[in-house]
């Protein structure tokens, strides 16, 4: 990412463009940090020429001839002016090469250095830029080049979602979900896969899935699993996701599983687990999918085992003692607390961590000994109700904890970050927002 460097220069968008794409900004400054009271993407203009030159160059920029990179800034400015002032003629122009003077490939290589927060503005330049972004092609190119940004999406109010970029520490409001009261009040699960945020819930007599696309900045519905369910364990790996266990519409606990491909928009039934379970969690680790903990069997007992699914052999293997447990919240007879949340787990660099919300501790799973080891504390103000209302997620190289103080009436949510590779948990407060202190749903999108 080009930190703190001007890459595109734009002018205030006409209201028609702002209405078409709420993700547009008046300026596009790549990766700018918040400093001196300025927001990211604010831009200072030089008196002469109206363009601010980059004070430094990144490793990627250094690979470009200086004159060529300067020409890139100028050629980018011209299409922006053209798009803002004469949008109709711009849409009709032949712009298949995006920026003709430097060619399509070099243009795309430069766009890879932009944060995806800039892509709404880029889509406003002309038809080819719009197609590149909204078709998902740019995200496929990013994935091929291993350019990934992890954003956190969460909901603290019914039907309302916000996104948070932990790098720029910028908040973004998503459009409000358009659903009926039944779905609004039902229990919901969420998962991000590819460029989609999926929210699962109930609508009158059936399960329903709402899909938020970052390509269109809009919600849609109509998708359906092969075996609709709720209270399942799930996780995503790039553009695929696996869903296992849960309950059907009659309340039966399931052992079945299925895979969703966000590129093909297809659901594929997988072999069933050895044990039915609900209220479980799912993660990907070492290229395999794991289901951890939950409640299983007719007696509704808590399961301490996990199950591992090998995508290559398409087989399940039971892993004993994989559930982290929360010994402070269970009656002690193997029966879970009625209000106990599924295990709060996260995988960073193929290492498994868990939040023990009873003792406010962070634990790490030893793959060799298959035991959980306490490595530190959770953020002190990250309260929960038996694990509910607290988000514990992997976000790239970080573990993210989202929660707020309970019982103080503050209505504040805080985003805390810890990088495990740097040592024991030392939490850094990344952001604070007045939106309630209970997290209903949370997902991390990496694309």
XYZ file of C-alpha atoms in Angstrom:
447
model
C 0.000 0.000 0.000
C 1.238 3.504 -0.725
C 1.089 5.032 2.719
C 0.382 8.728 2.855
C 1.022 9.335 -0.863
C -1.156 11.092 -3.398
C -2.099 8.739 -6.197
C -5.287 10.144 -7.686
C -6.607 13.656 -7.610
C -10.317 14.288 -7.983
C -12.759 17.121 -7.533
C -16.029 17.261 -5.721
C -18.436 14.823 -7.325
C -21.735 15.979 -8.792
C -24.743 14.930 -6.747
C -25.767 12.423 -9.423
C -22.515 10.528 -8.958
C -22.790 10.648 -5.197
C -26.246 9.121 -5.390
C -25.114 6.354 -7.721
C -22.263 5.212 -5.511
C -22.154 6.089 -1.823
C -18.580 4.864 -1.608
C -17.213 7.810 -3.600
C -14.967 10.337 -1.959
C -13.955 13.838 -2.900
C -10.312 12.759 -2.990
C -8.372 9.530 -3.369
C -5.287 9.536 -1.251
C -3.934 6.039 -0.915
C -3.406 4.643 2.573
C -3.182 8.025 4.274
C -2.891 7.850 8.035
C -4.942 10.099 10.280
C -2.680 12.916 11.445
C -2.895 16.557 12.409
C -6.666 16.288 12.602
C -7.011 15.286 8.940
C -9.171 12.389 7.827
C -7.833 9.705 5.483
C -8.248 10.646 1.842
C -7.922 14.399 2.551
C -5.578 16.052 0.115
C -3.508 19.196 0.137
C -3.090 20.870 -3.257
C -0.063 22.840 -4.364
C -0.687 26.371 -5.524
C 0.807 25.750 -8.941
C -0.638 23.080 -11.196
C -3.232 21.886 -8.708
C -1.474 18.531 -8.245
C 0.355 17.401 -5.168
C 3.488 15.425 -5.934
C 4.399 12.373 -3.880
C 7.091 13.198 -1.360
C 8.278 9.592 -1.285
C 7.992 6.551 -3.484
C 7.153 3.004 -2.442
C 9.081 -0.081 -3.501
C 6.531 -0.577 -6.258
C 6.870 3.004 -7.455
C 10.635 2.735 -7.528
C 10.260 0.014 -10.138
C 8.632 2.570 -12.454
C 10.664 5.196 -14.308
C 10.213 8.537 -12.555
C 8.879 10.253 -15.669
C 6.467 7.418 -16.309
C 5.064 7.582 -12.798
C 4.654 11.360 -13.002
C 2.851 10.899 -16.303
C 0.555 8.410 -14.587
C -0.544 11.064 -12.098
C -1.289 13.491 -14.906
C -3.119 10.974 -17.088
C -5.229 9.895 -14.122
C -6.233 13.483 -13.429
C -7.522 14.075 -16.939
C -10.042 11.209 -17.045
C -11.338 12.260 -13.632
C -12.039 15.793 -14.821
C -13.608 14.373 -17.953
C -15.767 11.958 -15.951
C -16.983 14.633 -13.586
C -17.682 17.334 -16.117
C -18.728 15.333 -19.179
C -19.843 11.972 -17.844
C -22.144 11.122 -20.727
C -19.470 11.399 -23.394
C -17.052 9.516 -21.142
C -19.405 6.551 -20.928
C -19.640 6.438 -24.708
C -15.883 6.601 -25.236
C -13.758 3.576 -26.073
C -11.708 3.189 -22.887
C -10.885 -0.516 -23.002
C -7.262 0.234 -22.161
C -8.349 2.244 -19.073
C -5.522 4.814 -19.416
C -4.339 4.575 -23.060
C -0.968 6.371 -22.662
C 0.359 3.746 -20.227
C -1.711 0.692 -21.217
C -4.054 -1.599 -19.341
C -1.496 -3.815 -17.593
C 0.485 -0.955 -16.073
C -2.735 0.787 -15.070
C -3.925 -2.317 -13.220
C -0.542 -2.761 -11.556
C -0.865 0.762 -10.206
C -4.479 0.236 -9.137
C -3.364 -2.757 -7.091
C -1.605 -0.272 -4.811
C -4.891 1.502 -4.087
C -6.964 0.616 -1.058
C -10.301 -0.901 -1.986
C -11.825 2.088 -0.185
C -10.838 4.003 -3.342
C -12.659 1.704 -5.723
C -15.961 3.564 -5.541
C -14.228 6.659 -6.881
C -12.356 4.674 -9.505
C -15.632 3.190 -10.744
C -16.869 6.737 -11.376
C -14.129 7.570 -13.883
C -15.642 5.890 -16.936
C -17.336 2.750 -18.184
C -14.187 0.614 -18.303
C -13.139 1.496 -14.778
C -16.704 0.844 -13.620
C -16.721 -2.569 -15.312
C -13.306 -3.450 -13.893
C -14.495 -2.789 -10.336
C -18.134 -3.856 -10.368
C -17.584 -7.047 -12.363
C -15.243 -8.276 -9.643
C -12.331 -8.540 -12.074
C -10.172 -6.215 -10.005
C -10.686 -8.373 -6.924
C -9.756 -11.514 -8.844
C -6.556 -9.795 -9.975
C -5.873 -8.736 -6.373
C -6.267 -12.331 -5.221
C -3.920 -13.615 -7.932
C -1.324 -11.070 -6.805
C -1.959 -11.808 -3.116
C -3.074 -8.253 -2.432
C -5.588 -8.610 0.403
C -7.158 -6.102 2.785
C -9.110 -7.361 5.777
C -12.091 -5.302 6.886
C -14.373 -6.029 9.811
C -18.151 -5.953 9.291
C -20.430 -6.003 12.316
C -23.898 -5.156 13.520
C -24.753 -3.539 16.850
C -28.258 -2.513 15.810
C -30.904 -4.631 14.111
C -30.605 -4.513 10.305
C -27.737 -1.996 10.478
C -24.150 -2.878 9.588
C -20.908 -0.936 9.666
C -17.502 -1.748 8.189
C -14.189 -0.880 9.820
C -10.795 -0.776 8.139
C -8.204 -1.523 10.857
C -5.350 -0.068 8.747
C -6.804 3.392 8.067
C -9.128 3.128 11.109
C -11.984 4.374 8.957
C -15.682 3.615 9.601
C -18.101 2.990 6.737
C -21.870 2.679 7.038
C -23.523 -0.013 4.921
C -27.012 0.452 3.445
C -29.753 -0.668 5.798
C -31.071 -4.177 5.217
C -34.547 -4.242 3.698
C -36.298 -7.158 5.410
C -39.486 -7.904 7.303
C -39.965 -7.839 11.064
C -39.685 -11.608 11.381
C -36.165 -11.664 9.978
C -35.213 -8.571 11.957
C -36.090 -10.231 15.278
C -34.784 -13.732 14.528
C -31.421 -15.129 15.563
C -28.883 -14.565 12.812
C -25.480 -15.850 11.749
C -23.066 -14.112 9.398
C -20.033 -14.916 7.298
C -17.946 -13.048 4.719
C -16.742 -14.972 1.664
C -15.107 -13.523 -1.454
C -16.658 -10.087 -1.957
C -19.902 -10.984 -0.186
C -21.269 -10.649 3.330
C -23.895 -13.336 4.017
C -26.461 -12.968 6.802
C -28.583 -16.006 7.701
C -31.904 -15.831 9.534
C -35.560 -16.873 9.488
C -38.465 -15.434 7.542
C -41.915 -16.569 8.729
C -41.795 -20.298 7.859
C -38.367 -20.713 6.260
C -34.673 -19.875 6.458
C -33.480 -16.949 4.363
C -30.091 -15.565 3.339
C -29.318 -11.907 2.659
C -26.261 -11.065 0.592
C -24.356 -7.777 0.722
C -22.002 -7.240 -2.231
C -19.133 -4.769 -2.033
C -19.261 -4.613 -5.855
C -22.690 -2.935 -5.836
C -22.858 -1.682 -2.222
C -26.325 -3.241 -1.933
C -28.257 -6.084 -0.314
C -30.145 -8.859 -2.105
C -31.930 -12.055 -1.066
C -33.045 -15.302 -2.628
C -30.088 -17.626 -2.079
C -30.773 -20.949 -0.394
C -28.661 -23.784 0.987
C -29.225 -27.361 -0.121
C -30.173 -28.061 3.502
C -31.252 -24.782 5.141
C -30.090 -24.473 8.742
C -29.237 -22.165 11.607
C -26.861 -22.293 14.611
C -24.154 -23.875 12.421
C -20.367 -23.661 12.436
C -18.824 -21.941 9.423
C -15.656 -20.405 8.014
C -14.410 -19.066 4.689
C -11.189 -19.498 2.750
C -10.908 -17.022 -0.119
C -13.967 -17.519 -2.308
C -15.294 -20.693 -0.673
C -17.012 -21.298 2.657
C -18.063 -24.429 4.551
C -21.141 -24.693 6.768
C -21.524 -27.665 9.120
C -24.051 -28.838 11.679
C -26.734 -26.598 13.102
C -30.498 -27.115 13.254
C -33.115 -27.543 10.562
C -36.494 -25.773 10.593
C -37.925 -28.483 12.899
C -35.119 -28.053 15.429
C -33.331 -31.310 14.596
C -29.573 -31.188 15.197
C -27.661 -31.836 11.964
C -24.427 -33.581 11.066
C -24.588 -32.554 7.414
C -22.302 -30.004 5.780
C -22.072 -28.085 2.526
C -19.688 -25.844 0.624
C -20.547 -22.493 -0.950
C -18.591 -21.139 -3.921
C -19.103 -17.369 -4.122
C -17.639 -17.168 -7.643
C -19.986 -19.775 -9.084
C -22.853 -18.966 -6.684
C -23.294 -22.703 -6.037
C -23.862 -24.940 -3.009
C -22.286 -28.430 -2.896
C -23.297 -31.064 -0.340
C -20.319 -32.527 1.546
C -19.980 -35.789 3.505
C -21.578 -35.601 6.956
C -19.666 -35.229 10.221
C -19.412 -38.164 12.610
C -21.482 -36.307 15.207
C -24.477 -33.994 14.865
C -23.878 -30.666 16.599
C -25.264 -27.148 16.870
C -24.003 -23.940 18.514
C -20.540 -24.820 17.230
C -17.794 -22.726 15.620
C -15.791 -23.221 12.449
C -12.290 -22.215 11.329
C -9.823 -22.943 8.538
C -6.336 -23.931 9.698
C -3.488 -25.469 7.693
C -5.806 -25.661 4.688
C -8.358 -27.805 6.533
C -11.769 -26.951 7.973
C -12.478 -27.520 11.660
C -15.742 -27.611 13.607
C -15.202 -26.922 17.302
C -17.413 -27.549 20.328
C -21.150 -27.111 20.327
C -24.056 -29.175 21.604
C -24.840 -32.637 20.280
C -26.933 -35.706 20.766
C -30.442 -36.140 22.135
C -29.254 -35.211 25.633
C -27.976 -31.827 24.464
C -24.567 -32.247 26.100
C -21.626 -29.981 25.406
C -19.082 -31.533 23.023
C -15.413 -31.182 23.914
C -14.236 -32.731 20.642
C -13.793 -31.106 17.274
C -13.850 -32.482 13.761
C -11.413 -31.909 10.923
C -12.455 -31.937 7.257
C -9.783 -32.549 4.628
C -10.826 -30.836 1.391
C -8.556 -33.092 -0.670
C -9.757 -36.449 0.646
C -13.258 -35.165 1.533
C -13.160 -37.005 4.842
C -13.838 -36.058 8.479
C -11.650 -36.959 11.468
C -12.584 -36.461 15.112
C -10.149 -34.386 17.225
C -10.509 -34.941 21.009
C -10.397 -32.072 23.523
C -10.481 -29.362 20.881
C -13.141 -27.179 22.487
C -11.587 -24.408 24.611
C -14.455 -24.517 27.110
C -15.490 -21.754 29.468
C -15.392 -23.451 32.839
C -16.936 -20.498 34.604
C -20.169 -20.652 32.604
C -21.025 -24.379 32.635
C -22.945 -26.196 35.391
C -20.131 -28.769 35.599
C -22.129 -31.854 34.648
C -21.433 -31.700 30.938
C -24.603 -29.723 30.304
C -24.015 -26.300 28.750
C -25.463 -23.151 30.173
C -28.716 -22.429 28.292
C -27.429 -19.014 27.273
C -23.816 -19.977 26.529
C -22.414 -18.722 23.227
C -20.534 -20.921 20.741
C -16.738 -21.015 21.227
C -15.094 -17.697 20.375
C -12.150 -18.826 18.237
C -9.823 -17.281 15.659
C -6.918 -18.518 13.520
C -3.922 -16.264 12.807
C -0.917 -17.642 10.897
C -2.379 -21.144 11.276
C -2.443 -20.887 15.062
C -5.745 -21.297 16.919
C -6.753 -18.839 19.655
C -9.844 -18.619 21.840
C -11.487 -16.105 24.134
C -12.382 -17.473 27.565
C -15.079 -14.939 28.335
C -15.664 -16.414 31.817
C -12.157 -15.600 33.026
C -11.441 -12.835 30.478
C -8.432 -14.747 29.167
C -6.930 -15.516 25.763
C -5.928 -19.124 25.139
C -3.813 -20.774 22.457
C -4.298 -24.333 21.216
C -1.283 -26.626 21.099
C -1.571 -28.905 18.064
C 1.065 -31.266 19.470
C -0.363 -31.805 22.967
C -3.987 -30.899 22.121
C -4.331 -28.687 25.189
C -5.274 -25.032 25.601
C -2.703 -22.713 27.163
C -3.497 -19.290 28.639
C -1.368 -16.607 26.959
C -2.869 -13.380 28.328
C -5.926 -11.300 29.060
C -8.814 -9.979 27.003
C -9.375 -6.203 26.858
C -10.834 -5.162 30.202
C -13.773 -3.246 28.718
C -14.812 -6.062 26.355
C -17.826 -7.305 28.283
C -20.294 -10.006 27.258
C -23.286 -12.014 28.421
C -21.934 -15.588 28.568
C -20.013 -14.816 25.384
C -22.880 -13.135 23.553
C -22.340 -9.570 22.400
C -18.563 -9.994 22.060
C -16.737 -10.517 18.740
C -13.408 -12.361 18.653
C -12.092 -12.630 15.083
C -8.955 -13.152 13.032
C -8.253 -10.166 10.791
C -5.172 -10.829 8.686
C -2.157 -10.823 11.020
C -4.279 -9.572 13.924
C -6.785 -10.814 16.435
C -9.650 -8.356 16.703
C -11.904 -8.038 19.753
C -15.035 -5.925 19.427
C -17.149 -5.209 22.478
C -18.085 -2.627 25.001
C -18.489 -2.176 28.749
C -21.614 -3.854 30.099
C -24.085 -2.326 32.529
C -22.757 1.219 32.387
C -25.216 2.614 29.869
C -22.415 4.024 27.711
C -23.608 2.509 24.422
C -20.020 2.511 23.098
C -18.347 -0.192 21.037
C -14.569 -0.517 20.955
C -12.317 -2.252 18.437
C -9.130 -3.673 19.943
C -6.265 -5.322 18.079
C -3.450 -7.704 19.010
C -0.729 -9.061 16.707
C 0.251 -12.523 18.064
C 3.604 -12.527 16.249
C 4.679 -9.585 18.416
C 4.325 -11.473 21.710
C 1.731 -11.937 24.491
C -1.534 -10.004 24.204
C -1.063 -6.255 24.350
C -4.263 -4.718 23.076
C -4.280 -1.593 20.954
C -7.478 0.424 20.764
C -8.127 1.038 17.058
C -11.516 2.718 17.181
C -14.517 3.611 19.284
C -18.069 4.183 18.069
C -21.346 5.253 19.657
C -23.604 2.478 18.381
C -24.477 0.256 21.336
C -22.181 -2.064 23.270
C -23.617 -5.430 22.113
C -22.336 -7.055 18.911
C -25.091 -9.115 17.290
C -23.065 -10.381 14.344
C -19.525 -9.968 13.060
C -17.547 -11.147 10.009
C -14.165 -10.366 8.458
C -13.820 -9.955 4.685
C -10.420 -10.364 3.113
C -10.200 -9.349 -0.549
